[in-house]
Short mmCIF file of C-alpha atoms and ligand atoms in Angstrom, two decimals:
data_model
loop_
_atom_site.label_atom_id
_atom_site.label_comp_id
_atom_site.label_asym_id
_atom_site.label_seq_id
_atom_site.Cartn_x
_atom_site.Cartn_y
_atom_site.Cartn_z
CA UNK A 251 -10.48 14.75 28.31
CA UNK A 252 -12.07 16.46 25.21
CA UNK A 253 -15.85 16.30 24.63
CA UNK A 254 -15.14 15.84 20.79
CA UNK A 255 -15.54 12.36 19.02
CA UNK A 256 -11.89 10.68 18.97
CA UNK A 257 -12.00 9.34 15.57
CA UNK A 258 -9.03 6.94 16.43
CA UNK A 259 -11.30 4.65 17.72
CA UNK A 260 -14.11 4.08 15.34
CA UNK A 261 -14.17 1.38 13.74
CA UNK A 262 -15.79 1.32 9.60
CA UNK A 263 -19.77 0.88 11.69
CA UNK A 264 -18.25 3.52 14.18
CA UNK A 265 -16.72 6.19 11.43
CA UNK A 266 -20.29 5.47 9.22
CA UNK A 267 -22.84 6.42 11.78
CA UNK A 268 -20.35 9.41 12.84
CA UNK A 269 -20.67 10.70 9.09
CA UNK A 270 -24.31 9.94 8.92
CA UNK A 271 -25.11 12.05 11.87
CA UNK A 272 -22.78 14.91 10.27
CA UNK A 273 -25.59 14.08 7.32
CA UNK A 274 -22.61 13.08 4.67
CA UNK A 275 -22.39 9.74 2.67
CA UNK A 276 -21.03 6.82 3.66
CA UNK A 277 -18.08 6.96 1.52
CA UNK A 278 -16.47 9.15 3.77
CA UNK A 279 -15.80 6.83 6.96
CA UNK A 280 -13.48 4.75 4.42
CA UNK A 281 -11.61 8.48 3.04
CA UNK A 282 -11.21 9.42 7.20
CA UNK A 283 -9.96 5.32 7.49
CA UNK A 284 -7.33 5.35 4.60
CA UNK A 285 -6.28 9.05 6.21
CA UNK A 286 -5.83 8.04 9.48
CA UNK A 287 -4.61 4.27 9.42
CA UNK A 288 -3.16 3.89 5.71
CA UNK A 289 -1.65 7.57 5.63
CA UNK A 290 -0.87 8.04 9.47
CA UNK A 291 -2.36 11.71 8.82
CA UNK A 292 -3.67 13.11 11.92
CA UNK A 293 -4.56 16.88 10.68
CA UNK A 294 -7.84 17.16 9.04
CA UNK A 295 -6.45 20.27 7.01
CA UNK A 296 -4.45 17.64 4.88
CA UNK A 297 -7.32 15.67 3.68
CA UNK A 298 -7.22 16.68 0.61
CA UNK A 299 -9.94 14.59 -0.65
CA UNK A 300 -12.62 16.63 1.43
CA UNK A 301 -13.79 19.35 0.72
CA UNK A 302 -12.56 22.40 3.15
CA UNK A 303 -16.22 23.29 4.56
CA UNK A 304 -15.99 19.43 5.93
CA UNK A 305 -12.79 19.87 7.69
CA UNK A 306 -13.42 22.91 9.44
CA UNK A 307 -16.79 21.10 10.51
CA UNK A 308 -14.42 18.05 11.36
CA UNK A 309 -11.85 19.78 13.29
CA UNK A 310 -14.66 21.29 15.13
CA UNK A 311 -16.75 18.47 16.43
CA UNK A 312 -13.50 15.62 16.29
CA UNK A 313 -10.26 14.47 16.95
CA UNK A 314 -7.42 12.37 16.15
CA UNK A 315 -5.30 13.21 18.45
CA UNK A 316 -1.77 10.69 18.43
CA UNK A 317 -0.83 9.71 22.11
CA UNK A 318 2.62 11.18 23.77
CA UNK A 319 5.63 9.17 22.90
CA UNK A 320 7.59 8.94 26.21
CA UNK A 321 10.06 6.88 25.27
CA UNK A 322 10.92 5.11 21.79
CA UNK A 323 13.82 2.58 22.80
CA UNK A 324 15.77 0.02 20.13
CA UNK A 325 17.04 -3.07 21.40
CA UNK A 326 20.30 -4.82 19.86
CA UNK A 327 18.04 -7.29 18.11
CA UNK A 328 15.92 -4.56 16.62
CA UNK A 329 13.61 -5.37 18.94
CA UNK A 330 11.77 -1.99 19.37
CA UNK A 331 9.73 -0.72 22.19
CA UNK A 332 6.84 2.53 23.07
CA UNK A 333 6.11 3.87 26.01
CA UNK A 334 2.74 5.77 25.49
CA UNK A 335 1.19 7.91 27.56
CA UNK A 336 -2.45 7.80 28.16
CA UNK A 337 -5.05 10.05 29.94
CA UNK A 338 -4.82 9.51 34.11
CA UNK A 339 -1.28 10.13 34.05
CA UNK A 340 -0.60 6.61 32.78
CA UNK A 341 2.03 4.92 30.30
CA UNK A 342 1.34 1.83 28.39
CA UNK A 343 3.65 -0.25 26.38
CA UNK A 344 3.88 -1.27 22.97
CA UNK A 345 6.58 -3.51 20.95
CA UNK A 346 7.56 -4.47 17.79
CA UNK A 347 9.90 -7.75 17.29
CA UNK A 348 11.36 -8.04 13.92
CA UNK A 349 11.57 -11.59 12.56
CA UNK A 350 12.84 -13.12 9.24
CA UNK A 351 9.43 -13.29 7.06
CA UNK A 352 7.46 -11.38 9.73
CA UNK A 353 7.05 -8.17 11.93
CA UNK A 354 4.98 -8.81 14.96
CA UNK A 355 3.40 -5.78 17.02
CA UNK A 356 2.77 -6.72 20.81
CA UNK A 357 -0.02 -4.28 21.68
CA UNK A 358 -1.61 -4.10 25.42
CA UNK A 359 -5.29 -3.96 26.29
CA UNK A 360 -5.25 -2.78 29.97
CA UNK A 361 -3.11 -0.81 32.33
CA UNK A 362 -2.25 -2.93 34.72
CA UNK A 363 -4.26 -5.57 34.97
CA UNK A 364 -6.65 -7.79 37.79
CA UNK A 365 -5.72 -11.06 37.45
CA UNK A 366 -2.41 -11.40 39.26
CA UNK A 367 -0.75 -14.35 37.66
CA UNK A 368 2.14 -15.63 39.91
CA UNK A 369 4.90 -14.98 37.53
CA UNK A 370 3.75 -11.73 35.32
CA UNK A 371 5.13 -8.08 36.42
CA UNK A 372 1.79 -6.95 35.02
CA UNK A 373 0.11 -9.22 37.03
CA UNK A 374 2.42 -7.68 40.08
CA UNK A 375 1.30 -4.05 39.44
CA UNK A 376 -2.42 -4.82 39.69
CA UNK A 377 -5.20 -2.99 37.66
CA UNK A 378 -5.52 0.55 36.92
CA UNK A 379 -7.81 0.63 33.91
CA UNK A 380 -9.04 -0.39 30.72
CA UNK A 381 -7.64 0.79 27.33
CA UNK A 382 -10.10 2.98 25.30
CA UNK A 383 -10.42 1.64 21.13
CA UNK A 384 -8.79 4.56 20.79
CA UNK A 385 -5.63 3.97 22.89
CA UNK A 386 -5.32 0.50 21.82
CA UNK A 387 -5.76 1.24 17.74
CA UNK A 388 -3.40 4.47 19.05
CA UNK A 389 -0.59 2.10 19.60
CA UNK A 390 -0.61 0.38 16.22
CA UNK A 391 -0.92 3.72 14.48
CA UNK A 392 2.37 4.76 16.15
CA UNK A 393 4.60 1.41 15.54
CA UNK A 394 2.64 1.68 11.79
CA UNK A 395 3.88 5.39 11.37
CA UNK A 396 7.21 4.84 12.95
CA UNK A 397 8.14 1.70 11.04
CA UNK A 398 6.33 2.10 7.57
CA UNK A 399 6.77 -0.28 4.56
CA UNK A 400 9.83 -2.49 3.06
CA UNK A 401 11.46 -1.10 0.12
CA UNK A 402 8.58 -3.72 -1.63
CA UNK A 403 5.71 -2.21 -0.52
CA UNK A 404 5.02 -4.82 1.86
CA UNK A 405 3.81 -3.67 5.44
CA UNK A 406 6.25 -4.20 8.06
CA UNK A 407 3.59 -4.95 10.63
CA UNK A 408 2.39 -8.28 9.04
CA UNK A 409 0.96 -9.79 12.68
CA UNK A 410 -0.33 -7.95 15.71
CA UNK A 411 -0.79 -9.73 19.17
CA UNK A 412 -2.67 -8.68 21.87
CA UNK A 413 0.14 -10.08 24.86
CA UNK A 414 1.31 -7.04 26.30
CA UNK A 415 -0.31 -5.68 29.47
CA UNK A 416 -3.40 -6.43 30.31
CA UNK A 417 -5.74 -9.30 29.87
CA UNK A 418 -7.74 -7.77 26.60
CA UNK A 419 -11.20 -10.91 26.76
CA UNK A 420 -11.88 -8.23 29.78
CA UNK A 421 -12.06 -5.21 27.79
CA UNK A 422 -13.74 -6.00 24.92
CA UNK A 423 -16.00 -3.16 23.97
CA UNK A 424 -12.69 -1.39 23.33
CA UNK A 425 -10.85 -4.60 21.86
CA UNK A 426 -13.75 -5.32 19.46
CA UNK A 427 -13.56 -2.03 17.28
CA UNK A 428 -9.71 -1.92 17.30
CA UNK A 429 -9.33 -5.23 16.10
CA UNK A 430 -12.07 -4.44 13.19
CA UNK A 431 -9.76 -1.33 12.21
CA UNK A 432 -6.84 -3.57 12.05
CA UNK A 433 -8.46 -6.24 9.77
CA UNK A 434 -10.11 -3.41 8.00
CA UNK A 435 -8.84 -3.39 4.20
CA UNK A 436 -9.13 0.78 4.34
CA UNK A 437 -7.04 0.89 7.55
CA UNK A 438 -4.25 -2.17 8.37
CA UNK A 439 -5.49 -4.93 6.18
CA UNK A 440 -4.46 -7.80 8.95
CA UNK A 441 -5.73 -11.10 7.83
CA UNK A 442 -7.88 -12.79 10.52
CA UNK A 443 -4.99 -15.47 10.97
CA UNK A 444 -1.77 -12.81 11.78
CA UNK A 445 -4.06 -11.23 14.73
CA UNK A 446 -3.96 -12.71 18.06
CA UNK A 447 -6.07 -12.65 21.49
CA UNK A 448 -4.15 -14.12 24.22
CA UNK A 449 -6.33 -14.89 26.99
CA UNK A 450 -5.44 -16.37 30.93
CA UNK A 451 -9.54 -17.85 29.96
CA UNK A 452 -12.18 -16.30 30.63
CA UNK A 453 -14.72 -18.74 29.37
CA UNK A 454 -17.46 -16.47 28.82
CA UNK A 455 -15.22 -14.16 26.67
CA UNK A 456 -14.07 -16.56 24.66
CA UNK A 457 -17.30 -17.47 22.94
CA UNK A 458 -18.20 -13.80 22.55
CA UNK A 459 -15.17 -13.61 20.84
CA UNK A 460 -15.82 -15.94 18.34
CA UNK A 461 -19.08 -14.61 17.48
CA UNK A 462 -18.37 -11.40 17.00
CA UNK A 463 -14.56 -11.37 15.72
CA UNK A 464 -13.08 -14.77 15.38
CA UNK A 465 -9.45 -13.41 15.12
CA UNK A 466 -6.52 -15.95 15.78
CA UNK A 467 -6.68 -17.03 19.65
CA UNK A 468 -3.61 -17.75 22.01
CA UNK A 469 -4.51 -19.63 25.67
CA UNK A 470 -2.18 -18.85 28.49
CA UNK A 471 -1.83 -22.60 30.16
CA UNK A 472 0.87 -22.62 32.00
CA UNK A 473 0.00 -25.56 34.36
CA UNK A 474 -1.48 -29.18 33.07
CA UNK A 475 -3.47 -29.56 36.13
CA UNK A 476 -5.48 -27.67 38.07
CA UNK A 477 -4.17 -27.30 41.40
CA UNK A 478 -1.18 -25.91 40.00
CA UNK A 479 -2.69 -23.58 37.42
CA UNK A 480 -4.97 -22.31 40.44
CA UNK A 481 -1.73 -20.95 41.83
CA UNK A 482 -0.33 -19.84 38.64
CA UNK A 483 -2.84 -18.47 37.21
CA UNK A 484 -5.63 -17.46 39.60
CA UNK A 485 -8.66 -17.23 37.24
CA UNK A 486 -8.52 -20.78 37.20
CA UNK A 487 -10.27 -20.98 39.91
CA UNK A 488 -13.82 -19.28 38.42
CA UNK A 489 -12.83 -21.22 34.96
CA UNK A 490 -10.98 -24.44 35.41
CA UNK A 491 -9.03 -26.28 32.85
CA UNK A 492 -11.88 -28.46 31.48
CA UNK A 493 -14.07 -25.33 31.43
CA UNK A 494 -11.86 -23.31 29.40
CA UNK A 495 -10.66 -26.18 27.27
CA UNK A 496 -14.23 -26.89 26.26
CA UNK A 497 -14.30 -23.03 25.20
CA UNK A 498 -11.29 -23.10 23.17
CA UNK A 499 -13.12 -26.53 21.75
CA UNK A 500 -16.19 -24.72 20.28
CA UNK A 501 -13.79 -21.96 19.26
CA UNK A 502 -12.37 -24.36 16.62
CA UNK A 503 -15.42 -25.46 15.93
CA UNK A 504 -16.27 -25.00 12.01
CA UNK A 505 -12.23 -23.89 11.37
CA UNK A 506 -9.90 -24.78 8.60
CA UNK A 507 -8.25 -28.40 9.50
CA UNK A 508 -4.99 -26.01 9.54
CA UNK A 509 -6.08 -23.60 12.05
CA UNK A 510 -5.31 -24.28 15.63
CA UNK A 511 -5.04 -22.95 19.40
CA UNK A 512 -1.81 -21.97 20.53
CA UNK A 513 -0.91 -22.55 24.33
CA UNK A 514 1.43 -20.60 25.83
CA UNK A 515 3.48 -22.18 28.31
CA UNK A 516 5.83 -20.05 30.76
CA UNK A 517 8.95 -22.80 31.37
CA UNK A 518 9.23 -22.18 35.60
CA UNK A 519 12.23 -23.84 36.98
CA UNK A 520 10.94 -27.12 39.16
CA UNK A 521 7.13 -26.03 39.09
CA UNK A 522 5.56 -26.83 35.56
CA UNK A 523 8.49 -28.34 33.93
CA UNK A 524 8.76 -32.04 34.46
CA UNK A 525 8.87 -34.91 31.99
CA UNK A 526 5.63 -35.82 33.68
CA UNK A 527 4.02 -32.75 33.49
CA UNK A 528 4.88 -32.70 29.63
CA UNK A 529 3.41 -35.89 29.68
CA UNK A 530 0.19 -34.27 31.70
CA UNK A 531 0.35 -31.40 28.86
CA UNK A 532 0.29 -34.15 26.12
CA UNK A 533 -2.85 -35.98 27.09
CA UNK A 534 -4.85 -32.83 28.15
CA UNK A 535 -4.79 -31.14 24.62
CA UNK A 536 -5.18 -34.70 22.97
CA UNK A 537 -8.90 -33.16 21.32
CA UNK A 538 -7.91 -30.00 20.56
CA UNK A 539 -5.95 -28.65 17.59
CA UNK A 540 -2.84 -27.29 19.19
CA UNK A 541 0.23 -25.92 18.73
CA UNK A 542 2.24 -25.40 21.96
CA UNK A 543 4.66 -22.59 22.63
CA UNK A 544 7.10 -22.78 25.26
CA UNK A 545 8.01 -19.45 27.10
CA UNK A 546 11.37 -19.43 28.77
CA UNK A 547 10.34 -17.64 31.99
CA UNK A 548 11.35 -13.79 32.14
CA UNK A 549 12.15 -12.89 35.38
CA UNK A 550 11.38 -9.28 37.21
CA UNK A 551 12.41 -7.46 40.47
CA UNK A 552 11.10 -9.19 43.58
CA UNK A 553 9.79 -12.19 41.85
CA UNK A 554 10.54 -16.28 43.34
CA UNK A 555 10.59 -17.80 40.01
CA UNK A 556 13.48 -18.77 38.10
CA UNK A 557 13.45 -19.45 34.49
CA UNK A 558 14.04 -23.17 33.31
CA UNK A 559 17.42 -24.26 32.36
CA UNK A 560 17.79 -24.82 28.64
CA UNK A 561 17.71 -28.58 28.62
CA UNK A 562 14.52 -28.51 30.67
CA UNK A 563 13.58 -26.66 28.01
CA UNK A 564 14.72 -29.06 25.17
CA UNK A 565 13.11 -32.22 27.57
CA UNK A 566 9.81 -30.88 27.65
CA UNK A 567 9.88 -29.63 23.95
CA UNK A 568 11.28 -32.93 23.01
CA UNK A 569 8.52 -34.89 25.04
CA UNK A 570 5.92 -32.97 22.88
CA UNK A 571 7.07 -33.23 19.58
CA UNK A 572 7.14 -37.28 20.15
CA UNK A 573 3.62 -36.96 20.96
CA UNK A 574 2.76 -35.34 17.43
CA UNK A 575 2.73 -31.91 18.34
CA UNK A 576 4.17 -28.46 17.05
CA UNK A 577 6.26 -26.95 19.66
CA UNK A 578 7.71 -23.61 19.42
CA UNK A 579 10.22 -22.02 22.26
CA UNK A 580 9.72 -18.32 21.96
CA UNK A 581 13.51 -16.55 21.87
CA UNK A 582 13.47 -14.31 24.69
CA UNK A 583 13.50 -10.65 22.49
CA UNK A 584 14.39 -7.59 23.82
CA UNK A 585 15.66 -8.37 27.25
CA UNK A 586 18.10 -5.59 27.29
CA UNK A 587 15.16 -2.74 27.14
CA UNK A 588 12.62 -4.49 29.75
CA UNK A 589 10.83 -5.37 26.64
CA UNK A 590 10.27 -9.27 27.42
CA UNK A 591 7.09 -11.05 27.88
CA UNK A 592 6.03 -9.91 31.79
CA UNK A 593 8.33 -7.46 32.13
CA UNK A 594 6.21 -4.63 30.09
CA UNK A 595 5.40 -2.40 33.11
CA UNK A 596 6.93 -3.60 35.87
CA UNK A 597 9.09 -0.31 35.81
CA UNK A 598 6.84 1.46 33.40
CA UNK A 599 5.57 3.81 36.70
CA UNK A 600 8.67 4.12 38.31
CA UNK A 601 10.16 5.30 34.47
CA UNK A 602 7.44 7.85 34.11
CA UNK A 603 8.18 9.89 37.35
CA UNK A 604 11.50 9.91 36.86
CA UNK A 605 10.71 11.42 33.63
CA UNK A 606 9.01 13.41 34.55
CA UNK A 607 10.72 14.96 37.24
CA UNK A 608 13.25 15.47 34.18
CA UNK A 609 11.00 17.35 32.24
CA UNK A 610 10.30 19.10 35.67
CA UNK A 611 13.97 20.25 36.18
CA UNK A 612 14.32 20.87 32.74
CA UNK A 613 11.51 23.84 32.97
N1 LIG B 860 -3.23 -11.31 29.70
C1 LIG B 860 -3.05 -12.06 28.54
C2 LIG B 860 -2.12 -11.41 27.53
C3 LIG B 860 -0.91 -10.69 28.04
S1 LIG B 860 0.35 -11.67 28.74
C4 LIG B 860 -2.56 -13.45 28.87
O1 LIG B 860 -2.21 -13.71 30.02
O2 LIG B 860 -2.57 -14.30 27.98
C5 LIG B 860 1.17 -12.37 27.34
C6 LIG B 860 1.90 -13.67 27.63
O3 LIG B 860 3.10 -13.45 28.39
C7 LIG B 860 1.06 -14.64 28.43
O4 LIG B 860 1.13 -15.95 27.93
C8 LIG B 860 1.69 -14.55 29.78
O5 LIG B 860 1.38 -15.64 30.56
C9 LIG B 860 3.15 -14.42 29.45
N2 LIG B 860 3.96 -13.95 30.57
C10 LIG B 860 3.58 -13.15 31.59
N3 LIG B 860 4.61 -12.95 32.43
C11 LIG B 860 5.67 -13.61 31.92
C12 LIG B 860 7.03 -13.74 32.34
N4 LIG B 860 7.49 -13.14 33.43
N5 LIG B 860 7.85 -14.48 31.57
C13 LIG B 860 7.39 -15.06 30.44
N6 LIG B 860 6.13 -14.96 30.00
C14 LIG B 860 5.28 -14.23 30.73
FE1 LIG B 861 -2.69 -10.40 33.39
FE2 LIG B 861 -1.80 -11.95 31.40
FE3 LIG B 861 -0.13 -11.04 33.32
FE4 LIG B 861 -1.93 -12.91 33.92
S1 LIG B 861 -0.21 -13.12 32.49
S2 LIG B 861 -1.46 -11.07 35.14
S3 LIG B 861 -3.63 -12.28 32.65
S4 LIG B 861 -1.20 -9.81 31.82
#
């Protein structure tokens, strides 16, 4: 730990107030922005733009200081994956997926995390601690740096989503300023639509969220009744379905007709995947706009579930789309590098003292 300011995780408010103690202008928390997120410059002696007095008085009293790389792994299907390391002797995970017209970041919130759904490695490992702004923005400024721009100039990040570990509506004094940097036009430029919360539901959360940053918001569902997401999904029991579906109700409130909700749904071989409980799912989200996305279950080490079998899938999916909604069955990305919803983490631990015992015998 360093007693300087990490600059990393200011957001535009964060970087002006900075400057204004420092007694300079306010122009200069959008130079240090473009610098640090636009550029992916982390050495104040290459800011060209200020004057030399300023860096040495920068370098003195802050830092930008990039997190560790670990590990930097490439999957078959591009699929590309970070293992960061963080202060406490920690490692988080970040990953890229490369689609057709997009490139999506998944970025975590937490290590670990304290809400123990059933059939999430995450959820397995239990909570260590919230992400700083800084380590979260930290992660996008690595994939950003790493991956650059298309021959076009176009940004290959185009969407960021908060799914990897960690449930993020529970660390939001540290989500709120990272996701201003990313929608910041002098940092990443995301529109509000291509950056996503997902949430298990905390209620309370939720409606923060939307007055403060009303950025693109995912539900994890899993279960169209309550005794069943109880087990699933724990939380449940402090914010039950109605609860949480009134939330994501006044989170549309006010919206574009062609913004909705998406609701994630983990596919779980004979527990949530019946033509009833499609049927259950159908009526439920009846009055709120919706789009549904169907997770083939990943499994992990240890764990009872089994995924769905692809015509479970294709029922279910089916059963939806008759009922007028938009359906989407996320292709399982990454599998070969432990990159896979759920399975960020599971070995993340395990990876980083065997690594480090390398480094160890390498000395
Ligand atoms: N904590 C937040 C965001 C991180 S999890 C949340 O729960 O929404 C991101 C998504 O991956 C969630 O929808 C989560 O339920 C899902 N997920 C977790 N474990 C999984 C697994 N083993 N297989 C498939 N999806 C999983
Ligand atoms: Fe946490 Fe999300 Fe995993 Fe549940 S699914 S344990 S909320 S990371």
């Amino acid at each position: 730990m360093s007693d300087k300011t990490a600059l990393f995780g200011l957001d535009r408010e964060g970087l002006t107030s900075f400057f204004a103690e420092l007694g300079e202008k306010p122009f200069r928390a959008q130079q240090i922005m473009q610098w640090i997120h636009q550029r992916g410059e982390a050495d104040f002696d290459c800011m060209t733009n200020l004057a030399k007095p300023l860096r040495s008085r920068l370098a003195a009293v802050a830092e930008i200081r990039p997190p560790e790389v670990l590990l930097d792994q490439q999957s078959a299907d591009g699929t590309r994956k970070w293992l960061l390391r963080v202060d406490g002797g920690n490692a988080v995970e970040t990953v890229f997926i490369p689609e057709q017209n997009r490139g999506t970041l998944c970025v975590s919130s937490q290590v670990g995390c304290a809400m123990a759904c059933t059939f999430c490695a995450t959820g397995h490992q239990g909570f260590n601690r919230n992400l700083t702004a800084t380590e979260i923005i930290a992660q996008v400024w690595v994939a950003n740096r790493a991956l650059g721009h298309a021959p076009d100039g176009e940004r290959i990040i185009s969407n960021v989503v908060m799914m990897g570990m960690g449930e993020p509506l529970l660390n939001l004094p540290a989500l709120l300023p990272a996701l201003n940097i990313m929608l910041d036009d002098m940092s990443y430029g995301l529109s509000k639509r291509r950056v996503t919360v997902s949430t298990s539901g905390i209620v309370p959360a939720i409606d923060r969220l939307k007055a403060q940053c009303d950025v693109a918001l995912a539900v994890s569902l899993h279960a169209p009744d309550d005794v069943l997401r109880d087990e699933l999904v724990p939380i449940n029991r402090k914010y039950p379905i109605a609860e949480l579906l009134a939330a994501c109700r006044r989170y549309m409130a006010g919206k574009s007709a062609r913004s909705h909700i998406t609701f994630e749904y983990v596919m779980l071989d004979g527990i949530n995947d019946s033509s009833v409980q499609a049927a259950r799912l159908a009526e439920l989200l009846a009055d709120v706009p919706a789009k549904i996305n169907l997770i083939p279950f990943n499994p992990f080490p240890g764990t009872p579930y089994r995924r769905s079998s692809a015509a479970a899938v294709s029922r279910f999916q089916e059963l939806l789309l008759n009922r007028g909604y938009i359906v989407t069955v996320r292709r399982t990305r990454g599998d070969d590098i432990d990159a896979a919803c759920g399975q960020l983490a599971g070995q993340v631990m395990n990876r980083l003292r065997r690594l480090e015992s390398h480094v160890e015998a390498a000395r």
